[in-house]
Tab-separated table of C-alpha atoms in Angstrom:
chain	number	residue	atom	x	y	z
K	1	UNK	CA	0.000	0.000	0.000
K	2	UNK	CA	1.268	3.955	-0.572
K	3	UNK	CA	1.092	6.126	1.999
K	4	UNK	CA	-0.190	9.170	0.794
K	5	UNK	CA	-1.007	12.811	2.918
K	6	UNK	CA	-4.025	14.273	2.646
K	7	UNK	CA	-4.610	17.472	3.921
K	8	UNK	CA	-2.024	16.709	6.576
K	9	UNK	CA	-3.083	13.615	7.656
K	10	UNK	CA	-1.490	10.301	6.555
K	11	UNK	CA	-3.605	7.595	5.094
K	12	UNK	CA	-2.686	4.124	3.218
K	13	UNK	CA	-4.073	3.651	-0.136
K	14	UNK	CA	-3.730	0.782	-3.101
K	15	UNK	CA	-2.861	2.118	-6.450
K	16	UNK	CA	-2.733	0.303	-9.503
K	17	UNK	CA	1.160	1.029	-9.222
K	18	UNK	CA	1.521	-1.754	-5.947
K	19	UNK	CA	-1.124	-3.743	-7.115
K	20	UNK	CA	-1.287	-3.781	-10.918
K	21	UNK	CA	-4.342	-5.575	-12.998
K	22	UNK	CA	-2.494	-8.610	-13.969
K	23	UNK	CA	-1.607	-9.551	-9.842
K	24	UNK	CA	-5.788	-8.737	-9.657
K	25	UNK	CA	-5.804	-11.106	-12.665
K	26	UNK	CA	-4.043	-13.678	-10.558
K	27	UNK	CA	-5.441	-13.287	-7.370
K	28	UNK	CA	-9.403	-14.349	-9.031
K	29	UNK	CA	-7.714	-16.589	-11.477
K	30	UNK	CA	-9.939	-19.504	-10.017
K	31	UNK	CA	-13.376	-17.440	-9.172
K	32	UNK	CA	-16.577	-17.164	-11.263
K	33	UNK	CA	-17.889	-13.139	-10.508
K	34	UNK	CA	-21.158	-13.844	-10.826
K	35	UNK	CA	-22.710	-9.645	-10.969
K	36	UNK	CA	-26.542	-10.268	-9.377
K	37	UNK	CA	-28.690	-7.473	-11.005
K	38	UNK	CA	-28.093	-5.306	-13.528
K	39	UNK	CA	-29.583	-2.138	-13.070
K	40	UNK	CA	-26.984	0.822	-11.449
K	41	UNK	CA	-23.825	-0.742	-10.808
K	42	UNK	CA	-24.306	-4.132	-12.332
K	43	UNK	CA	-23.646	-2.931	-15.910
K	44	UNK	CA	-20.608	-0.573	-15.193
K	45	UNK	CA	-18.936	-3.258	-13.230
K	46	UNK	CA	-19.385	-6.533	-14.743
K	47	UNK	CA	-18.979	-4.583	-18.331
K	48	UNK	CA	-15.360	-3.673	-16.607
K	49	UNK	CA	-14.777	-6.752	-14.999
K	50	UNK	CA	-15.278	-8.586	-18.538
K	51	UNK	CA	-13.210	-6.231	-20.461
K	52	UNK	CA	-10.288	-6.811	-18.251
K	53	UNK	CA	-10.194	-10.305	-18.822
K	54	UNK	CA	-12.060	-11.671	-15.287
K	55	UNK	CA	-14.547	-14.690	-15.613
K	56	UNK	CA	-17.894	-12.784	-15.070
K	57	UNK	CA	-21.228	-13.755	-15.307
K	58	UNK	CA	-24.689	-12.139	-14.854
K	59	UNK	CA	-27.869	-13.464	-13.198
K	60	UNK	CA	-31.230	-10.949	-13.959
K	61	UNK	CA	-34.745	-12.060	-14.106
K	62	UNK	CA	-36.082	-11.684	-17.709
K	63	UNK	CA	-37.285	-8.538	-18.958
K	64	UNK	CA	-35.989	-4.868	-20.259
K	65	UNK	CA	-33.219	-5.223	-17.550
K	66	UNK	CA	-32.012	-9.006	-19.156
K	67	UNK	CA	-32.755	-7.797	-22.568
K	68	UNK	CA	-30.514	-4.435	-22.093
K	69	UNK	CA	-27.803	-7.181	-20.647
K	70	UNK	CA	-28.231	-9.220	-23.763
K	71	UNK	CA	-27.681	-6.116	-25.826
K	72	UNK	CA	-24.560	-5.539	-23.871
K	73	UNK	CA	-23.152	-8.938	-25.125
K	74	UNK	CA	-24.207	-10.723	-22.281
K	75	UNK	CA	-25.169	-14.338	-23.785
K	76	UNK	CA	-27.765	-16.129	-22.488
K	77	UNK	CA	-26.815	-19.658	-21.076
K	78	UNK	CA	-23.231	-18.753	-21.314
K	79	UNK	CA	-22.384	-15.571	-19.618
K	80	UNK	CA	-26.317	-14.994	-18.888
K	81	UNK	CA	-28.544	-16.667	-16.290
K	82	UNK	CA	-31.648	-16.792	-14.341
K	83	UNK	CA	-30.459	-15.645	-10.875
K	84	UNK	CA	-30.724	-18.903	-9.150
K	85	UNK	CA	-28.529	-20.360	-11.981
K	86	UNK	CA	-25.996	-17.201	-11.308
K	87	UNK	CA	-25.901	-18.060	-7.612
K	88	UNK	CA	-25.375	-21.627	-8.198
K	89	UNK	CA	-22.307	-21.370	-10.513
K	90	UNK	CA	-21.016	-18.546	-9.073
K	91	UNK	CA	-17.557	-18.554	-6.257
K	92	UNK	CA	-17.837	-14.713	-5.779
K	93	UNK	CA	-21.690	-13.266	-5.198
K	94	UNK	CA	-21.710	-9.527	-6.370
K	95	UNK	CA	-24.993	-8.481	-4.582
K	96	UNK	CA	-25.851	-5.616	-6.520
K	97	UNK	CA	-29.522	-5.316	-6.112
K	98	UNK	CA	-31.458	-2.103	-4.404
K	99	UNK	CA	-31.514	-2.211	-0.881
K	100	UNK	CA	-34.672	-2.955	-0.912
K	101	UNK	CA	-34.149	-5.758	-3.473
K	102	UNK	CA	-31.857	-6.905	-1.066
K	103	UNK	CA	-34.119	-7.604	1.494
K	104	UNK	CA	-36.183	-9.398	-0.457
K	105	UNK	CA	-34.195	-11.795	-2.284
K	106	UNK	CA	-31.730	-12.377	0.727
K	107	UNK	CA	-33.183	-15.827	1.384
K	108	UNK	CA	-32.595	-17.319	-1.890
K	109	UNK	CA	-28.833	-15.566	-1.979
K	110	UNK	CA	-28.131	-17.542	1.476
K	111	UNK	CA	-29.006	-20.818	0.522
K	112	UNK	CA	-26.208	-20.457	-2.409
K	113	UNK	CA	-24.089	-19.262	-0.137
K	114	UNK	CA	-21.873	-22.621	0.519
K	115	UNK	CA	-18.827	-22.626	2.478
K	116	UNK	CA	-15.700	-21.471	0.151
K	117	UNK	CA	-17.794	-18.768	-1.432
K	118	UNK	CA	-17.372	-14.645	-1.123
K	119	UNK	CA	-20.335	-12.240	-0.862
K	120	UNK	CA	-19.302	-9.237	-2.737
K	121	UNK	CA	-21.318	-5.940	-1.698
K	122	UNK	CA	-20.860	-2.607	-2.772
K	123	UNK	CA	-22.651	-1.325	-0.270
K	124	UNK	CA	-22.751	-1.126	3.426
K	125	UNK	CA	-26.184	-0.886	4.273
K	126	UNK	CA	-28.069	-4.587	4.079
K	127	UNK	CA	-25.440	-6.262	6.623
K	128	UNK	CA	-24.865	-2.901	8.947
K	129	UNK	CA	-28.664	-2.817	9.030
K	130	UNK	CA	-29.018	-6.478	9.593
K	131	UNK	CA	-31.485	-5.836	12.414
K	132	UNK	CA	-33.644	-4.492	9.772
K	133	UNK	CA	-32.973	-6.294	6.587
K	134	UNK	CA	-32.366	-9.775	8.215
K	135	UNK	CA	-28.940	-9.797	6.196
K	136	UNK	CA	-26.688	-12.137	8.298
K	137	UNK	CA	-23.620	-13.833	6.424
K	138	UNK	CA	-23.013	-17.230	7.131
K	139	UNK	CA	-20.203	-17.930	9.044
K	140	UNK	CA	-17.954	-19.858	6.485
K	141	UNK	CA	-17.566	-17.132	3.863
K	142	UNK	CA	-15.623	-14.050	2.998
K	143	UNK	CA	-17.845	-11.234	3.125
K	144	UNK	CA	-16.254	-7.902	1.532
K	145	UNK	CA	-17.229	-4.704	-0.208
K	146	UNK	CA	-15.754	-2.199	-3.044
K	147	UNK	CA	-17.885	1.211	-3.233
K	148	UNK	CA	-16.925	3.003	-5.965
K	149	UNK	CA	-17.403	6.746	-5.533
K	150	UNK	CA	-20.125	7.626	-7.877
K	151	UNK	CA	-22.976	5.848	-10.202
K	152	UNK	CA	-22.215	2.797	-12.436
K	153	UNK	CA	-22.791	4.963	-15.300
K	154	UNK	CA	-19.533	7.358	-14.300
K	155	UNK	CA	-17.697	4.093	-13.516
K	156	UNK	CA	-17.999	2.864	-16.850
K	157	UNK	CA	-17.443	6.193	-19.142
K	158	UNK	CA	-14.324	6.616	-17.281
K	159	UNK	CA	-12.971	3.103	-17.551
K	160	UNK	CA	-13.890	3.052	-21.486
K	161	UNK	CA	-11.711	7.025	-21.099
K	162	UNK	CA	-8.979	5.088	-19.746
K	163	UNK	CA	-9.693	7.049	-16.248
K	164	UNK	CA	-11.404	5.493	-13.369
K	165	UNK	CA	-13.435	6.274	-10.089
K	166	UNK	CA	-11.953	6.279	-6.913
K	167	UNK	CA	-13.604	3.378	-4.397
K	168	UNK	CA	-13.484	2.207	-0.830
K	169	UNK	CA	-12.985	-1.397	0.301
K	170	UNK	CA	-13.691	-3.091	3.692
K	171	UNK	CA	-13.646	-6.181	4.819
K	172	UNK	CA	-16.803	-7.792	7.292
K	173	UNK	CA	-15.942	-11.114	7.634
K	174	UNK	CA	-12.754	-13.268	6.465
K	175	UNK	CA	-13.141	-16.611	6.636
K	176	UNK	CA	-10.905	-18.057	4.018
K	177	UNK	CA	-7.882	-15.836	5.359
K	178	UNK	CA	-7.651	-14.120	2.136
K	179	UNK	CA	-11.072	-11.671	1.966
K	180	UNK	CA	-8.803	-8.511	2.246
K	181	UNK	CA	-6.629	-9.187	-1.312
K	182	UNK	CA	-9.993	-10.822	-2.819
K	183	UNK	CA	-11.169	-7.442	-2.034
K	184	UNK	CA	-8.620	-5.355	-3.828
K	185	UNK	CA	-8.355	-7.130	-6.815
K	186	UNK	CA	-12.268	-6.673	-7.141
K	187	UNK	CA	-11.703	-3.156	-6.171
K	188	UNK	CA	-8.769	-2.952	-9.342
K	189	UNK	CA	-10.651	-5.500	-11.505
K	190	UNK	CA	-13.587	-2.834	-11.607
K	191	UNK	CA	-11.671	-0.280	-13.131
K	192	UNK	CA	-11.180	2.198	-9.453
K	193	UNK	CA	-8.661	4.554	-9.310
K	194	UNK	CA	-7.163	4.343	-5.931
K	195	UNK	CA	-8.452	2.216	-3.328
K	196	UNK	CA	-8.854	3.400	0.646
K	197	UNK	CA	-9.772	1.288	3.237
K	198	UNK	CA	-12.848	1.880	5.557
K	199	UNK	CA	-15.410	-0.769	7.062
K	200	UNK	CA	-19.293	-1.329	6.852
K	201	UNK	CA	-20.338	1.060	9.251
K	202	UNK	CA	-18.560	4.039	8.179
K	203	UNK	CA	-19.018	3.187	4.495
K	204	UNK	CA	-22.825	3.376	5.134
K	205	UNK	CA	-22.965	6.595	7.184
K	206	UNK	CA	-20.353	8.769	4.850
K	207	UNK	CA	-22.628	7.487	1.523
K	208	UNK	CA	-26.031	8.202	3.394
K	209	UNK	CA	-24.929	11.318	4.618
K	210	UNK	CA	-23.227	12.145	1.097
K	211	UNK	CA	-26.059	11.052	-1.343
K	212	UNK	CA	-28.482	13.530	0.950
K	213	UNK	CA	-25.636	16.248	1.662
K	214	UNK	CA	-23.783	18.071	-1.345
K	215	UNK	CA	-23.683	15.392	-3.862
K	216	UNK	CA	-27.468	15.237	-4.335
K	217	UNK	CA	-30.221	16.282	-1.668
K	218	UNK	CA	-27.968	19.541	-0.698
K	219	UNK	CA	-27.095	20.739	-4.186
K	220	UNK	CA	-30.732	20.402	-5.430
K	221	UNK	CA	-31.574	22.371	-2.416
K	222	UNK	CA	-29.032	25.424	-2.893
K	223	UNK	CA	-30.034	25.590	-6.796
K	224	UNK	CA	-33.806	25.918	-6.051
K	225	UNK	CA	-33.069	28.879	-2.910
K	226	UNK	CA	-30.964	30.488	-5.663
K	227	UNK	CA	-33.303	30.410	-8.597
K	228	UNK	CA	-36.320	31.760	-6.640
K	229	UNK	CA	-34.021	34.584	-5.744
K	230	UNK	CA	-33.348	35.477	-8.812
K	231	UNK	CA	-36.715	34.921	-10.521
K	232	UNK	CA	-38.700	36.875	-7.932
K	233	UNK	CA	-36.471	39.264	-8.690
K	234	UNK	CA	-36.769	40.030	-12.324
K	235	UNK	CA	-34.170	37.897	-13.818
K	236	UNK	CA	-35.381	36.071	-16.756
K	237	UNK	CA	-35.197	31.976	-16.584
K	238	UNK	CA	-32.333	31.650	-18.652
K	239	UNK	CA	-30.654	33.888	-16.974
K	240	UNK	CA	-30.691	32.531	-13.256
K	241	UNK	CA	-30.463	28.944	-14.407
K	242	UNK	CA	-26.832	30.476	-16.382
K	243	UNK	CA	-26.273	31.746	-13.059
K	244	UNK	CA	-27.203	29.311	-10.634
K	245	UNK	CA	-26.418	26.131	-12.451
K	246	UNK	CA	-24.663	26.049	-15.714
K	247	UNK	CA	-21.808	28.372	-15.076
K	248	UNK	CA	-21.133	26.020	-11.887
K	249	UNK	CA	-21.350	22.296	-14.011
K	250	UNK	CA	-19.578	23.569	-17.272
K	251	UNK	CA	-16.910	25.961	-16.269
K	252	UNK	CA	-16.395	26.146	-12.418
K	253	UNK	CA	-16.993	22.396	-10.980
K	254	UNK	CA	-14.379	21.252	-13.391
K	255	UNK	CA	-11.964	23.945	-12.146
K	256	UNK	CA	-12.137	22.808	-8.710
K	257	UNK	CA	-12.058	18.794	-9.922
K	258	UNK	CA	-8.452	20.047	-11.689
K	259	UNK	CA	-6.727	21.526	-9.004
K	260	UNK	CA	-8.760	22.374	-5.992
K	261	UNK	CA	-11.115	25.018	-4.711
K	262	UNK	CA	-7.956	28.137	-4.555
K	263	UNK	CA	-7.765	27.091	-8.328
K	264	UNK	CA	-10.999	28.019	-9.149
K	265	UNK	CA	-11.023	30.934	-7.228
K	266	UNK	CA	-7.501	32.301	-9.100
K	267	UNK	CA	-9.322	31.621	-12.340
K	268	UNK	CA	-11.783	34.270	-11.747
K	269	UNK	CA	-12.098	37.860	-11.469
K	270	UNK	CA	-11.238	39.457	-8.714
K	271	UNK	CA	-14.779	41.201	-8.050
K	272	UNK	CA	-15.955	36.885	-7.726
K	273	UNK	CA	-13.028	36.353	-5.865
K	274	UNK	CA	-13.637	39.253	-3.310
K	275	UNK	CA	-17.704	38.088	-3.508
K	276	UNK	CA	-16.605	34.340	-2.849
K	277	UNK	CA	-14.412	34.737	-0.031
K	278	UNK	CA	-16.516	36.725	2.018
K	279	UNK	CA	-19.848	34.649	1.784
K	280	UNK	CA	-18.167	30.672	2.247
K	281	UNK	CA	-18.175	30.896	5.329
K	282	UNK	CA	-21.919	32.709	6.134
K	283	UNK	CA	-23.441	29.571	3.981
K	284	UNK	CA	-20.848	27.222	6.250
K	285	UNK	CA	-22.271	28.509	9.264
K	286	UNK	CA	-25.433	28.510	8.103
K	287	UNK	CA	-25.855	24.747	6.836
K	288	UNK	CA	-23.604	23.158	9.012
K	289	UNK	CA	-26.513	22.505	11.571
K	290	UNK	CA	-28.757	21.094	8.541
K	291	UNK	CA	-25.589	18.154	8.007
K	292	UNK	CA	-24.949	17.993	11.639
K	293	UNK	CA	-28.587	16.810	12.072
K	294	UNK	CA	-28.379	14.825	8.969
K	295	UNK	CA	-25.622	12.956	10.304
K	296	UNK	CA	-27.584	11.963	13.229
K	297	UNK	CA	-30.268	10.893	11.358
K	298	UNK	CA	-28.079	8.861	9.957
K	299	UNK	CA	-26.102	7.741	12.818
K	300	UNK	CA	-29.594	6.925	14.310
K	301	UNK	CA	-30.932	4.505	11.588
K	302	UNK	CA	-34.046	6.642	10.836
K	303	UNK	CA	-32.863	7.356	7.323
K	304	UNK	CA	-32.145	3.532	6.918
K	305	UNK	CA	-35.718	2.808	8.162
K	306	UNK	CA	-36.899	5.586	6.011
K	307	UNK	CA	-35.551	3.991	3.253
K	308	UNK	CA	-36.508	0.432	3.708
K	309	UNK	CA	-40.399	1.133	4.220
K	310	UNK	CA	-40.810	3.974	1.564
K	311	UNK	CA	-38.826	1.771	-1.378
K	312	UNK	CA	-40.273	-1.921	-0.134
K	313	UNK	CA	-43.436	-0.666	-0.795
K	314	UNK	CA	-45.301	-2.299	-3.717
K	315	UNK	CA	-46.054	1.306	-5.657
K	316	UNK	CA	-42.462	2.636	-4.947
K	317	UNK	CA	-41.903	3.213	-8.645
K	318	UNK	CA	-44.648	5.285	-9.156
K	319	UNK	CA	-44.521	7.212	-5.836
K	320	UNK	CA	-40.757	7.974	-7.227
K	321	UNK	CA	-41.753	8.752	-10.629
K	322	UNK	CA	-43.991	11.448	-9.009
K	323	UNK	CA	-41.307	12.962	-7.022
K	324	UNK	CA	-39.314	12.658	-10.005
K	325	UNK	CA	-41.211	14.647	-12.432
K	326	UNK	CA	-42.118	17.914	-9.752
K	327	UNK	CA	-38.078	18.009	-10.182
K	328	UNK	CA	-38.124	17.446	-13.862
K	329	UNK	CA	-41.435	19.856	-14.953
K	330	UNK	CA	-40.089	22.408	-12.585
K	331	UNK	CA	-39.126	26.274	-14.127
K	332	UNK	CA	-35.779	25.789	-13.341
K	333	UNK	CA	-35.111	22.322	-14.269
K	334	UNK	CA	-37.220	22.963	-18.197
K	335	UNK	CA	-34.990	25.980	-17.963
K	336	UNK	CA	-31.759	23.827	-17.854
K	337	UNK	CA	-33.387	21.449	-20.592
K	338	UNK	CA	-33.441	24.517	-23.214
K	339	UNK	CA	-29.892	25.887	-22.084
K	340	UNK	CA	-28.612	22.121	-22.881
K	341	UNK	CA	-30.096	22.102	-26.311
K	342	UNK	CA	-28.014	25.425	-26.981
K	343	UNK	CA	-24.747	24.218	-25.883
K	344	UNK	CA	-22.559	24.259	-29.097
K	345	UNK	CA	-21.875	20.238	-29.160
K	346	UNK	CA	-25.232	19.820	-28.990
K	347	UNK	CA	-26.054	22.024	-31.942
C-alpha cells in the first residue's frame, strides 16, 4: 500500500502502481464473478470486470433489464442466467440489487451461499442494518465490499476514457484468510482509481450522509433557494439557471475537480473572488446545523428505516416517478433542458 497525505493527515491507499491488474488477474484466477442485477452498478462493473479479462457472469430475471444485458453482449446460457442459476455457478456473489431488493431476495442468496464462497457488496447498508434487513452472512464465507465513488454509469465512461473512479474497500468477515486481497483485486478488476480502506459502518454513514448532503439532496436544495431569488427578482429563466447552475457544471466544478477550490477561485475575477471569499463561510455557518442533524439521522438509523419502508413498498416506482417529475417539470429544471439544447456540441 502507498502512503499518501491528505490534507495533513497520513492515510494508506492501493494504487494500480503496488497492485497492478495482472496480480488482480491472478489473485481471481480460479473465481466465477457472478454480478446479481443489472440495473446501477451491475452494468458498469461486470462490463469492466469482462473487459479486463475476469470470468464474469450475470444473473437478472427476464425482462428490459435481461434484454438491455443481452444487448450488452451478455449471452444467455453462457455468460447470462436466471439468478438462481448465477448463484449456483457462481464462487464470488456480487450483490448488486437495491436495498430494498436486497431484502427481499436475501433468502434465496443464502441458501447459495456454501462454504468457500465470497459475498461481494458494494454497499454497506443490508449487513450494517441487519437488524432491519435480516442480512446475516453465514459464518464460512468471505464477506467484503468495493464502493466506488459515484454511479455505475460514471464508472464505466471513465474506464472506457482510460480514467477510473476512486472506491473504498472493507472487509466484514474473512473466513478463508484471504477476503482482504480478494477485495482489492475486485476493487482494481472494476476499473477504481485508488483504493482506501474503511469498514461497513462508516461506508454506510459517509454514503447516506453524502447522497443527501452536497452530492445530491444539498445541491438540489441550494439551486432551487438560488433560482427563486433570482426569478422573484426580475431575472429572466435563462438567466438565473446560467447563473445558478450552468456556469457552476460547465466551467467552475471542473476547475475545482483540476486543481482544488484556490484554483478556481484564481481563475476568476477578482470582483468573484472578493464576492466568494466573504460569503463561504456565512453559507458554512449557516448549513452546518442542517448536516450535523443529517448525520444523526443517519447515525440513528431513521434514514435507513426511512428507506426500507418507503422503497419496499409495492407502488415505490410510481410514488418515485412522481417525485421525479415535480423536479423534472419544474421552471428551473425545463430551464436547464433549453440551455442544454443550446450548448454548441449539442447544436
Amino acid at each position: 500500500m502507498a502512503t499518501i497525505n491528505f490534507g495533513g493527515v497520513e492515510e494508506q491507499v492501493v494504487t494500480r502502481e503496488e497492485f497492478p491488474l495482472e496480480k488482480a488477474r491472478e489473485v481471481l484466477a480460479d473465481e466465477v464473478i457472478a454480478v446479481i442485477g443489472y440495473g446501477v452498478q451491475g452494468p458498469g462493473q461486470s462490463l469492466n470486470m469482462r473487459d479486463n479479462g475476469f470470468n464474469v457472469i450475470v444473473g437478472q430475471r427476464k425482462g428490459k433489464t435481461y434484454d438491455k444485458a443481452v444487448a450488452d453482449g451478455w449471452v444467455p446460457g453462457e455468460t447470462l442466467f436466471e439468478i438462481e442459476e448465477a448463484l449456483e455457478k457462481g464462487t464470488i456473489i456480487c450483490f448488486l440489487l437495491s436495498d430494498a431488493a436486497q431484502i427481499e431476495l436475501w433468502p434465496t442468496v443464502k441458501a447459495a451461499l456454501k462454504p468457500g464462497k465470497s459475498l461481494y457488496f458494494s454497499h454497506g447498508f443490508g449487513v450494517t442494518y441487519k437488524e432491519k434487513t435480516g442480512i446475516v452472512p453465514p459464518a464460512d464465507v468471505d464477506v467484503f465490499l468495493v464502493a466506488p465513488k459515484g454511479s455505475g454509469t460514471s464508472l464505466r465512461r471513465l474506464f472506457v476514457e482510460g480514467k477510473g473512479l476512486n472506491s473504498s474497500f472493507a472487509v466484514y468477515q474473512d473466513a478463508s484468510g484471504n477476503a482482504r486481497t480478494k477485495a482489492i483485486a475486485m476493487g482494481i478488476g472494476v476499473g477504481s482509481g485508488y483504493l482506501f480502506e474503511t469498514d461497513f459502518y462508516k461506508e454506510v454513514t459517509s454514503d447516506l450522509t453524502g447522497e443527501r448532503g452536497t452530492l445530491m439532496g444539498a445541491i438540489q436544495g441550494i439551486f432551487a433557494a438560488q433560482y427563486e431569488v433570482l426569478r422573484a427578482n426580475g431575472h429572466s429563466p435563462s438567466e438565473a439557471f446560467n447563473e445558478t447552475v450552468e456556469e457552476l457544471t460547465q466551467s467552475l466544478m471542473p476547475l475545482v475537480a483540476e486543481n482544488g477550490m484556490d484554483w478556481m477561485y484564481a481563475n476568476c475575477s477578482t470582483t468573484a473572488q472578493r464576492g466568494a471569499l466573504d460569503w463561504w463561510k456565512p453559507f458554512h455557518d449557516a448549513t452546518k446545523p442542517v448536516f450535523e442533524k443529517l448525520y444523526n439521522s443517519v447515525k440513528s438509523q431513521e434514514q435507513a428505516e426511512i428507506s426500507i419502508t418507503r422503497n419496499s413498498q409495492p407502488d415505490y416506482r410510481e410514488k418515485l416517478e412522481v417525485e421525479l417529475a415535480e423536479l423534472r417539470d419544474s421552471e428551473m429544471w425545463r430551464a436547464g433542458a433549453a440551455v442544454r439544447s443550446l450548448r454548441p456540441e449539442r447544436s
